[in-house]
Each structure stands twice: as structure tokens, then as C-alpha cells.
PDB file of C-alpha atoms in Angstrom:
ATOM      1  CA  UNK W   1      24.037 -76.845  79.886  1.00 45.00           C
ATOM      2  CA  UNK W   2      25.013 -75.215  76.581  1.00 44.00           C
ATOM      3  CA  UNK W   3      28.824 -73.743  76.689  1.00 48.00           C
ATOM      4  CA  UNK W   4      29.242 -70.125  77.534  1.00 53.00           C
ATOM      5  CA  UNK W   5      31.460 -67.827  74.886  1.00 48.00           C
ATOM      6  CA  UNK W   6      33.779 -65.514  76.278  1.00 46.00           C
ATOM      7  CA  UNK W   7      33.393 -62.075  75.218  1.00 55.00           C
ATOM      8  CA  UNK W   8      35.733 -61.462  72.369  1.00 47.00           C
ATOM      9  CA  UNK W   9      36.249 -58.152  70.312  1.00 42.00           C
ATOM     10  CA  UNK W  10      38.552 -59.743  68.240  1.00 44.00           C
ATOM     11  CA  UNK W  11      38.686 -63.960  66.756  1.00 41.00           C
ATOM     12  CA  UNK W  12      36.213 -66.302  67.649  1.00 43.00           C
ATOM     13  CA  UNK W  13      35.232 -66.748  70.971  1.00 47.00           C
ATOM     14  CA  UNK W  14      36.693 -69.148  73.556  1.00 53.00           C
ATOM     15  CA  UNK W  15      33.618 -71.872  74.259  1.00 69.00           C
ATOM     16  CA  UNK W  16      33.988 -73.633  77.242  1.00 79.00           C
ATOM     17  CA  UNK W  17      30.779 -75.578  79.754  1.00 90.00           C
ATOM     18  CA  UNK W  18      29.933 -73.056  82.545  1.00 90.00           C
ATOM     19  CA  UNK W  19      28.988 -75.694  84.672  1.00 91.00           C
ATOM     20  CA  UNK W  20      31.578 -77.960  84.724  1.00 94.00           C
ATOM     21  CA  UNK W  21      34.004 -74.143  85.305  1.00 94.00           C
ATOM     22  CA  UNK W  22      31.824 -73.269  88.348  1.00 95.00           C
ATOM     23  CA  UNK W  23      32.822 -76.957  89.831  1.00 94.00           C
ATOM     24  CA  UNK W  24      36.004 -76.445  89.620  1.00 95.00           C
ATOM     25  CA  UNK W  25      35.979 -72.800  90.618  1.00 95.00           C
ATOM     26  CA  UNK W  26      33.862 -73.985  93.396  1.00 93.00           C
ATOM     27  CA  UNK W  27      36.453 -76.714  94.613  1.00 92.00           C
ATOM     28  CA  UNK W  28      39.374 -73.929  94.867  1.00 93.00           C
ATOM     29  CA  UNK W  29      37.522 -71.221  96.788  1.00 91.00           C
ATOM     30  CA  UNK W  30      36.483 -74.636  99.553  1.00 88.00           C
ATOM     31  CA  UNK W  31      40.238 -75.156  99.174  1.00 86.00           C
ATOM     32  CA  UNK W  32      41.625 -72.013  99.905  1.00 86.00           C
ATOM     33  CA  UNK W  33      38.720 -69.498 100.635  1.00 85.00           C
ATOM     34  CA  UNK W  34      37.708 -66.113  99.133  1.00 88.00           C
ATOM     35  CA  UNK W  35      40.469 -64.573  99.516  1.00 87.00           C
ATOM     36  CA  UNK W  36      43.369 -67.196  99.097  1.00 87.00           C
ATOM     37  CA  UNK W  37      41.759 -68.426  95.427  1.00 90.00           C
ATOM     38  CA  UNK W  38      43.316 -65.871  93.140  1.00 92.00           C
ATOM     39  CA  UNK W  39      42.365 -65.081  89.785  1.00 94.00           C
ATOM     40  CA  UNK W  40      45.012 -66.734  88.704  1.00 95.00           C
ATOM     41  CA  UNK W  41      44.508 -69.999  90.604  1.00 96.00           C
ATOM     42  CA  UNK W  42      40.775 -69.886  89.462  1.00 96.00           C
ATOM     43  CA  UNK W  43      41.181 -69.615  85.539  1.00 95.00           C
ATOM     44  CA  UNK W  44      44.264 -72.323  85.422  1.00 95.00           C
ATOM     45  CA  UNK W  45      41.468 -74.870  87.392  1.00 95.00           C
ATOM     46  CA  UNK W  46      38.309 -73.608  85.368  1.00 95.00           C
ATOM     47  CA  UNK W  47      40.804 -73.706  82.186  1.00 93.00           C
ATOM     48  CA  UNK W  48      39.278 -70.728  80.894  1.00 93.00           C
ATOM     49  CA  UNK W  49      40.789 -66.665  80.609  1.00 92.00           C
ATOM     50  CA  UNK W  50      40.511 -63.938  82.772  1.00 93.00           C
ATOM     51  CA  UNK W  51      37.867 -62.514  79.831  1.00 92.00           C
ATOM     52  CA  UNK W  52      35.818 -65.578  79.724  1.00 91.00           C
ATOM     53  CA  UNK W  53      35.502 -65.521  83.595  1.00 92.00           C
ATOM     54  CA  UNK W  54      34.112 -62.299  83.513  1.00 92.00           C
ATOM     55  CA  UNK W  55      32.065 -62.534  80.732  1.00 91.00           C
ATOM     56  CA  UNK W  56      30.281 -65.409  81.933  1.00 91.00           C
ATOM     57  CA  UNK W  57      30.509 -64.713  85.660  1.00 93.00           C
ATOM     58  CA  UNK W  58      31.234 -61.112  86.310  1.00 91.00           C
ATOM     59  CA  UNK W  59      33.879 -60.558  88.669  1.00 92.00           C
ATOM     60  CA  UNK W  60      35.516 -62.607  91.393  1.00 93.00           C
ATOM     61  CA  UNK W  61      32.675 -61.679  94.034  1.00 92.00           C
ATOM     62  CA  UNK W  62      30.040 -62.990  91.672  1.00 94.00           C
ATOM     63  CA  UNK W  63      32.025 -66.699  90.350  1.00 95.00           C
ATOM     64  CA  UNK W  64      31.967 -66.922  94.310  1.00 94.00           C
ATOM     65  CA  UNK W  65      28.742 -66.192  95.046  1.00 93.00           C
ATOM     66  CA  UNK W  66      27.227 -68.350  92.141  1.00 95.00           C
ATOM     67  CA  UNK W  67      29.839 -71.393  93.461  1.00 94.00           C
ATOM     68  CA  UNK W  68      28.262 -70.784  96.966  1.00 93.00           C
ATOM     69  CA  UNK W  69      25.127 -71.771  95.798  1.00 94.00           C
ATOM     70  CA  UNK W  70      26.554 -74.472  93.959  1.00 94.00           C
ATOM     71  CA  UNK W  71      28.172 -75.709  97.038  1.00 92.00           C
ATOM     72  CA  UNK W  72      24.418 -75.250  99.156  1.00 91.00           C
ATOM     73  CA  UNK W  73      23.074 -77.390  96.535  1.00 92.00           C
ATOM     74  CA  UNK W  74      25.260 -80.210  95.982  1.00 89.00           C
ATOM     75  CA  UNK W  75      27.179 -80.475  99.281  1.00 89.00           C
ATOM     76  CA  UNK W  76      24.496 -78.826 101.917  1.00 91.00           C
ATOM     77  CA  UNK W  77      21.544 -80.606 100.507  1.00 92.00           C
ATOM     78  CA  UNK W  78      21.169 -82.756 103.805  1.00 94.00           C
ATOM     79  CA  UNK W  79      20.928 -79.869 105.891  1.00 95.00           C
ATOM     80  CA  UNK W  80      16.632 -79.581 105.238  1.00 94.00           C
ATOM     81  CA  UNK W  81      16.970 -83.425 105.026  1.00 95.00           C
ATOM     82  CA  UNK W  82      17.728 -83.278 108.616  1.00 96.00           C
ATOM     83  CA  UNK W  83      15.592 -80.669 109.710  1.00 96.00           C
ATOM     84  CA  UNK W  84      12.646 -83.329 108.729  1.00 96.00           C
ATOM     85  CA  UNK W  85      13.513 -85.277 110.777  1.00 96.00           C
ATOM     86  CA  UNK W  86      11.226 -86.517 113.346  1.00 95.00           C
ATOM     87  CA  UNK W  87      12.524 -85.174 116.403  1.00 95.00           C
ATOM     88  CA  UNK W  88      14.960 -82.525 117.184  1.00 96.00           C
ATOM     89  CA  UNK W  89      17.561 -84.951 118.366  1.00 96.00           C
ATOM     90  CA  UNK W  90      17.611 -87.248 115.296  1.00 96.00           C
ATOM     91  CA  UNK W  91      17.705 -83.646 112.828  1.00 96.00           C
ATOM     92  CA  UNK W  92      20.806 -82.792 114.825  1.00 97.00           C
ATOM     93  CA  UNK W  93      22.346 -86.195 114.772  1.00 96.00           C
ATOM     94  CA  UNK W  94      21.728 -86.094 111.082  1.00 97.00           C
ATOM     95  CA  UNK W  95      22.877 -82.955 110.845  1.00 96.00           C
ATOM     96  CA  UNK W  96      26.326 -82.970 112.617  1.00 96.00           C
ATOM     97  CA  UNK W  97      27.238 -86.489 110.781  1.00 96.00           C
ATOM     98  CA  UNK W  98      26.587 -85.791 107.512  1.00 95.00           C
ATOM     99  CA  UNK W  99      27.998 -82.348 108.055  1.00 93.00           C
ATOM    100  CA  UNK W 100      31.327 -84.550 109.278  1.00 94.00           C
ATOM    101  CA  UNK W 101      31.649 -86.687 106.479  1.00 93.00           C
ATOM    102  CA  UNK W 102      31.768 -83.593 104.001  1.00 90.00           C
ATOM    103  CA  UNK W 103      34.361 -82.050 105.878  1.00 89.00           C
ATOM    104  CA  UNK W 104      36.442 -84.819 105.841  1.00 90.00           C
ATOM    105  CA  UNK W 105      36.455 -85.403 102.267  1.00 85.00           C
ATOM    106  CA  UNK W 106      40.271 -85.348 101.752  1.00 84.00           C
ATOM    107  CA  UNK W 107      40.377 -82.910  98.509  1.00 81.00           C
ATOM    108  CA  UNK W 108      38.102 -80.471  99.950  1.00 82.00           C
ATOM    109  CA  UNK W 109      38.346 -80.746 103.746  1.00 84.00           C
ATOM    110  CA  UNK W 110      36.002 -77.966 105.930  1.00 86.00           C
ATOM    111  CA  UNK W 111      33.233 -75.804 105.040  1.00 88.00           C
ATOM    112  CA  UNK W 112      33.541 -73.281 101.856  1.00 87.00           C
ATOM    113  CA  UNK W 113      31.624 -70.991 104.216  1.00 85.00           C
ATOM    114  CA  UNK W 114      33.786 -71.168 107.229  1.00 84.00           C
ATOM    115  CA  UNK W 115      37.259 -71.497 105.398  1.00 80.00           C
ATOM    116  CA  UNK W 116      35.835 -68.051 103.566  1.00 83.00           C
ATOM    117  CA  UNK W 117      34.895 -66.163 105.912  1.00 75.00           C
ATOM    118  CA  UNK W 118      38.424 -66.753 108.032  1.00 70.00           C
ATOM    119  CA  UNK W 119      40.100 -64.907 105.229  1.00 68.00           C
ATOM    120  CA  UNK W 120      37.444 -62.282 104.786  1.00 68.00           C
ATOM    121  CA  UNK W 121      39.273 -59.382 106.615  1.00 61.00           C
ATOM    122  CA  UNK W 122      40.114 -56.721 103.898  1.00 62.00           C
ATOM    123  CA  UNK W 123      37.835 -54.120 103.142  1.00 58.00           C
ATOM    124  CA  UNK W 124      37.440 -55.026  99.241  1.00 58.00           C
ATOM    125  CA  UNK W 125      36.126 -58.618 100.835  1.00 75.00           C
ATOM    126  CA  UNK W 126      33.509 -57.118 103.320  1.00 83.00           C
ATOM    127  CA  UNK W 127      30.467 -57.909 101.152  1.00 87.00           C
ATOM    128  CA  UNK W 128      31.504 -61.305 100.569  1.00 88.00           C
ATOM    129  CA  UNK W 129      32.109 -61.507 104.923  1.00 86.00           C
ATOM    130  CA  UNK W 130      28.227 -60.274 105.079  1.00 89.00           C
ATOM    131  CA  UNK W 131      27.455 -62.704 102.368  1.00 89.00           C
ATOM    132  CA  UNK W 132      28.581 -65.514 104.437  1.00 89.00           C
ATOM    133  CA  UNK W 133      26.918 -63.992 107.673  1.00 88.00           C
ATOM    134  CA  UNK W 134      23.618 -63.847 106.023  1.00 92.00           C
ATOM    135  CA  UNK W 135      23.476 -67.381 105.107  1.00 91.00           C
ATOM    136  CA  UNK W 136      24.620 -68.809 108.130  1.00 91.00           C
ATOM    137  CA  UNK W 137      21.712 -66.285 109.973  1.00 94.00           C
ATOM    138  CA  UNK W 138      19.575 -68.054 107.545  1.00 94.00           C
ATOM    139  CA  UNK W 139      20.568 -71.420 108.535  1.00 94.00           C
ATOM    140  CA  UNK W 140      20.839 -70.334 112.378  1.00 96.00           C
ATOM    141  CA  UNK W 141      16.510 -69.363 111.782  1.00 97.00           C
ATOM    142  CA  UNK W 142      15.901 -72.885 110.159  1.00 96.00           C
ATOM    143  CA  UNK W 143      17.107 -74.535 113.035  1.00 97.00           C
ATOM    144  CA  UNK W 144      15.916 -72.655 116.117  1.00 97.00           C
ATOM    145  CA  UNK W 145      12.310 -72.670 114.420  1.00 97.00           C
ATOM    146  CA  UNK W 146      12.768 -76.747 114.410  1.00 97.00           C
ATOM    147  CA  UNK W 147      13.766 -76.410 118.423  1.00 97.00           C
ATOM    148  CA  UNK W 148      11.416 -74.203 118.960  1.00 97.00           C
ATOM    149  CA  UNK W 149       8.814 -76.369 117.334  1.00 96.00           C
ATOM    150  CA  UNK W 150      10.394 -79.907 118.699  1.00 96.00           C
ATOM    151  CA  UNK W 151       9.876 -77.495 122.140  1.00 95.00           C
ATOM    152  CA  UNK W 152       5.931 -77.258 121.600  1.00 95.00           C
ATOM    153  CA  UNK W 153       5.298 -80.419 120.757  1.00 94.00           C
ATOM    154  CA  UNK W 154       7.512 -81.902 124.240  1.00 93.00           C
ATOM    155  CA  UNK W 155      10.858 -83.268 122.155  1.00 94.00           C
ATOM    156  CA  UNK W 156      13.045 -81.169 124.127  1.00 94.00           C
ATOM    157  CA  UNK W 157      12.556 -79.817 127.731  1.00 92.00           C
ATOM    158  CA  UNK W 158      10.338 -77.103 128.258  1.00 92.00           C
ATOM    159  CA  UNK W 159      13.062 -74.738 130.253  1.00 94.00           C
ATOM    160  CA  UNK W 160      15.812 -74.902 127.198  1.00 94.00           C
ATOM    161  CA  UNK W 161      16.420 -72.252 125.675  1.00 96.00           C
ATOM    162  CA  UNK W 162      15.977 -72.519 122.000  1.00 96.00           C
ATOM    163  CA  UNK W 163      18.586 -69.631 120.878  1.00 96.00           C
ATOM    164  CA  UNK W 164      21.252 -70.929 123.078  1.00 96.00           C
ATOM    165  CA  UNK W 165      20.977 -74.778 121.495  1.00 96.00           C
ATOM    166  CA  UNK W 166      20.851 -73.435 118.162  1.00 97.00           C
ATOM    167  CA  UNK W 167      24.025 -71.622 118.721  1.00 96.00           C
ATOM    168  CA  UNK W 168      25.389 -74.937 120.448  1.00 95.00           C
ATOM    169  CA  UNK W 169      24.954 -76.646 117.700  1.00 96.00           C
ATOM    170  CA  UNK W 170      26.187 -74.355 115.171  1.00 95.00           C
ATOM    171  CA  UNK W 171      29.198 -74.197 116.887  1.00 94.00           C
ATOM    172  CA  UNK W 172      29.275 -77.549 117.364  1.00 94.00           C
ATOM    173  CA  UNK W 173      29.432 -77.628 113.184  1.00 93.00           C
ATOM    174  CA  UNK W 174      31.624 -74.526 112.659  1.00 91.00           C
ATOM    175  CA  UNK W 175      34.198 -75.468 114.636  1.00 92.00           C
ATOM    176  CA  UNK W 176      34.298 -79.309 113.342  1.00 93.00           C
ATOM    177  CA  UNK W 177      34.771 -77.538 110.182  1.00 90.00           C
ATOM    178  CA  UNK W 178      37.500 -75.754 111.409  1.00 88.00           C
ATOM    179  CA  UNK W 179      39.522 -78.981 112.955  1.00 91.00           C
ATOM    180  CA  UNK W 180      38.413 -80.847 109.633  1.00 90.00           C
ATOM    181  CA  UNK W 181      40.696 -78.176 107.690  1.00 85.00           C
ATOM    182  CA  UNK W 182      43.671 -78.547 109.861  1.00 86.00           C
ATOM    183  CA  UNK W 183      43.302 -82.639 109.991  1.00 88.00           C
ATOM    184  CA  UNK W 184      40.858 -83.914 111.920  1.00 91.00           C
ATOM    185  CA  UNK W 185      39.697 -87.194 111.429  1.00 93.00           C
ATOM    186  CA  UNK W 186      36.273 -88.707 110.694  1.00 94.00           C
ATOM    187  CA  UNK W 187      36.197 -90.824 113.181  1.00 95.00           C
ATOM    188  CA  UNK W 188      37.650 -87.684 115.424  1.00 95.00           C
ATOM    189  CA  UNK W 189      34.590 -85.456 114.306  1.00 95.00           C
ATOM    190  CA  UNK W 190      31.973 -88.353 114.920  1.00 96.00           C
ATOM    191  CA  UNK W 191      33.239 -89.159 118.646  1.00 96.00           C
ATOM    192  CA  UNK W 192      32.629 -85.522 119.127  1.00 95.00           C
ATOM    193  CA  UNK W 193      28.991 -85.884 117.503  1.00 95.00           C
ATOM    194  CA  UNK W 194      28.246 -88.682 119.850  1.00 95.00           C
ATOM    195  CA  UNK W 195      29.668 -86.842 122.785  1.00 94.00           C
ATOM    196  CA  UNK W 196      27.645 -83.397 122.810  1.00 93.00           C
ATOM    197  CA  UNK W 197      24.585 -85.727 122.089  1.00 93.00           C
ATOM    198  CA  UNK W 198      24.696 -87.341 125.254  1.00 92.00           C
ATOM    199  CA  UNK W 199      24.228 -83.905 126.943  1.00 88.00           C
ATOM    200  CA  UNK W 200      20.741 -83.823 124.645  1.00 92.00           C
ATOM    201  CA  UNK W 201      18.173 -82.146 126.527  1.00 89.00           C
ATOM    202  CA  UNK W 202      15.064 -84.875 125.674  1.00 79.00           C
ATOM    203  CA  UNK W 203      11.717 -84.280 126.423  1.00 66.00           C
ATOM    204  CA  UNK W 204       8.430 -86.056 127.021  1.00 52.00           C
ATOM    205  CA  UNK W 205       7.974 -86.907 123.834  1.00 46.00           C
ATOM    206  CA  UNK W 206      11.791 -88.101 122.782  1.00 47.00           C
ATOM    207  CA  UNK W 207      11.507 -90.251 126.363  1.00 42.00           C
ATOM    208  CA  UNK W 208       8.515 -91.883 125.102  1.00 41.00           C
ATOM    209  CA  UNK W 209      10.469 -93.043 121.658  1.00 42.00           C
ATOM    210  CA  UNK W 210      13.039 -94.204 123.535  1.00 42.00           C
TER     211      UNK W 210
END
């Protein structure tokens, strides 16, 4: 990607590659949240000025929002690898695992999302809180249309109720997240994978694959 000049009234612009500025912005704001990354924090890592930020990113809300969907990109991209998955049980396997083994990545432990929206609690932050809500709502739909679909075809009982295991298994994630940021280990996080999946309600379908 071409570098981004500052805006500059006065010399010659400060050049510097956006990209390579939103990965690092991106890597404090997983650190420390949206509201624990100050400015300050986020132009020392990006190594540009408080100008160039918002000449090539707008404010703070915006430089997060833009390293959110950096972050959905690059470290989310085997969420819709698990929802392919061929049954529901397998997508969720998939799902909490890989979801584990980001978390525990020593420099950036947790979720962006989650570590966020903990700190989200002033009133100058609310957007960014609904932000947040909005994609996890979007992620909560993804997966109770795959239950609900794994449910039709006989890959999960046909009394469960679809809303409920989604929200089992999103807090299943969330709060792995959580434990990830105060220490929890890998292994920790997997033995809890392997444990709720042992309450998996299988149907016809996942019996017969068995």
C-alpha cells in the first residue's frame, strides 16, 4: 500500500505506510482496549503524530474501528472456516480451539473485542460499546443459523434449543478470552474446550459419523 502523508499546512509532509500503522495501532488497542490505548500510547507504537493519525484515520473512534476490521480479518478469519464445517460439533470444536490459541498468544493475550468492550463505560465511548455489540450480534446470527441448520438436517437433537447453545458457546469463547487476559494457559483453555464438548447434544446424523 502506498504511504499516507499527514496533513501539513506548513513543511513537507510526514510519509509513513498506513498499513503497517494500523498493525501496530491494532496490537495496542488488543493490549489494552479502547479506552486504556491513549493517543499517546498509539502514535509512539504507530511512530507517527497526533496530525498524521488524524489525517489518515480520523479520530481515535475511527483508527479503532478500521483496526477492528483488521483484527476480523487477520486474527478471526477461522471463525467462517469453522462454520463450514460439516457438522455443528466439529464448527464448534474448530471454533473454540482456534479461538484458544489466539488468545493465548503471549503479546496479545484475549479478544480485542472483549478486552474493549470491558473498558467501554464512559459516555464519550458508548458508540464504540454498540460497535462491539453489533458485531458480536452478528457473529451470535452466524452461528445459531449453523445450529439451527445442523438441527434440520438431525446433527443436533431435535428438542435443543438453538438460541440457548449459541449463547453457550459464545460464552464459552468470551469468557476464555477473559481468563486468557489474566493468564490462562493453552492447555488450560483447551481442557475446557474438550470438557463442554462432552456435554454436546449429537443427533441422528452426528451418531451415525461416529
Amino acid at each position: 500500500m502506498k504511504p499516507a502523508a499527514a496533513c501539513s499546512v506548513v513543511g513537507r509532509p510526514r510519509e509513513f505506510c498506513v498499513d503497517e500503522a494500523l498493525a501496530s495501532a491494532l496490537k495496542v488497542f488488543w493490549r489494552k482496549g479502547y479506552e486504556g490505548a491513549s493517543l499517546s500510547d498509539l502514535t509512539e507504537a504507530m511512530g507517527v503524530t497526533r496530525p498524521s493519525l488524524y489525517c489518515a484515520f480520523g479520530n481515535k473512534e475511527e483508527l479503532f474501528k478500521k483496526a477492528l476490521d483488521l483484527y476480523e480479518r487477520e486474527k478471526l478469519a477461522f471463525i467462517d472456516q469453522a462454520l463450514a464445517k460439516p457438522t455443528a460439533y466439529e464448527a464448534v470444536e474448530f471454533l473454540l480451539m482456534k479461538g484458544a490459541d489466539a488468545h493465548a498468544d503471549p503479546e496479545t493475550p484475549g479478544c480485542m473485542g472483549v478486552n474493549s468492550v470491558l473498558t467501554c463505560g464512559g459516555i464519550a465511548s458508548e458508540s464504540v460499546r454498540q460497535e462491539l455489540v453489533a458485531r458480536r450480534f452478528g457473529l451470535e446470527t452466524k452461528l445459531r443459523d449453523r445450529f439451527d441448520k445442523a438441527k434440520a438436517d438431525g446433527d443436533i437433537r431435535k428438542d435443543v434449543d438453538t438460541q440457548a447453545l449459541t449463547s453457550y458457546v459464545m460464552a464459552l469463547a468470551q469468557g476464555m478470552a477473559l481468563q486468557a487476559s489474566s493468564g490462562m494457559s493453552l492447555a488450560d483453555m483447551r481442557g475446557v474446550v474438550k470438557m463442554a464438548l462432552q456435554a454436546w447434544p449429537c443427533g441422528s446424523l452426528e451418531a451415525k459419523v461416529a
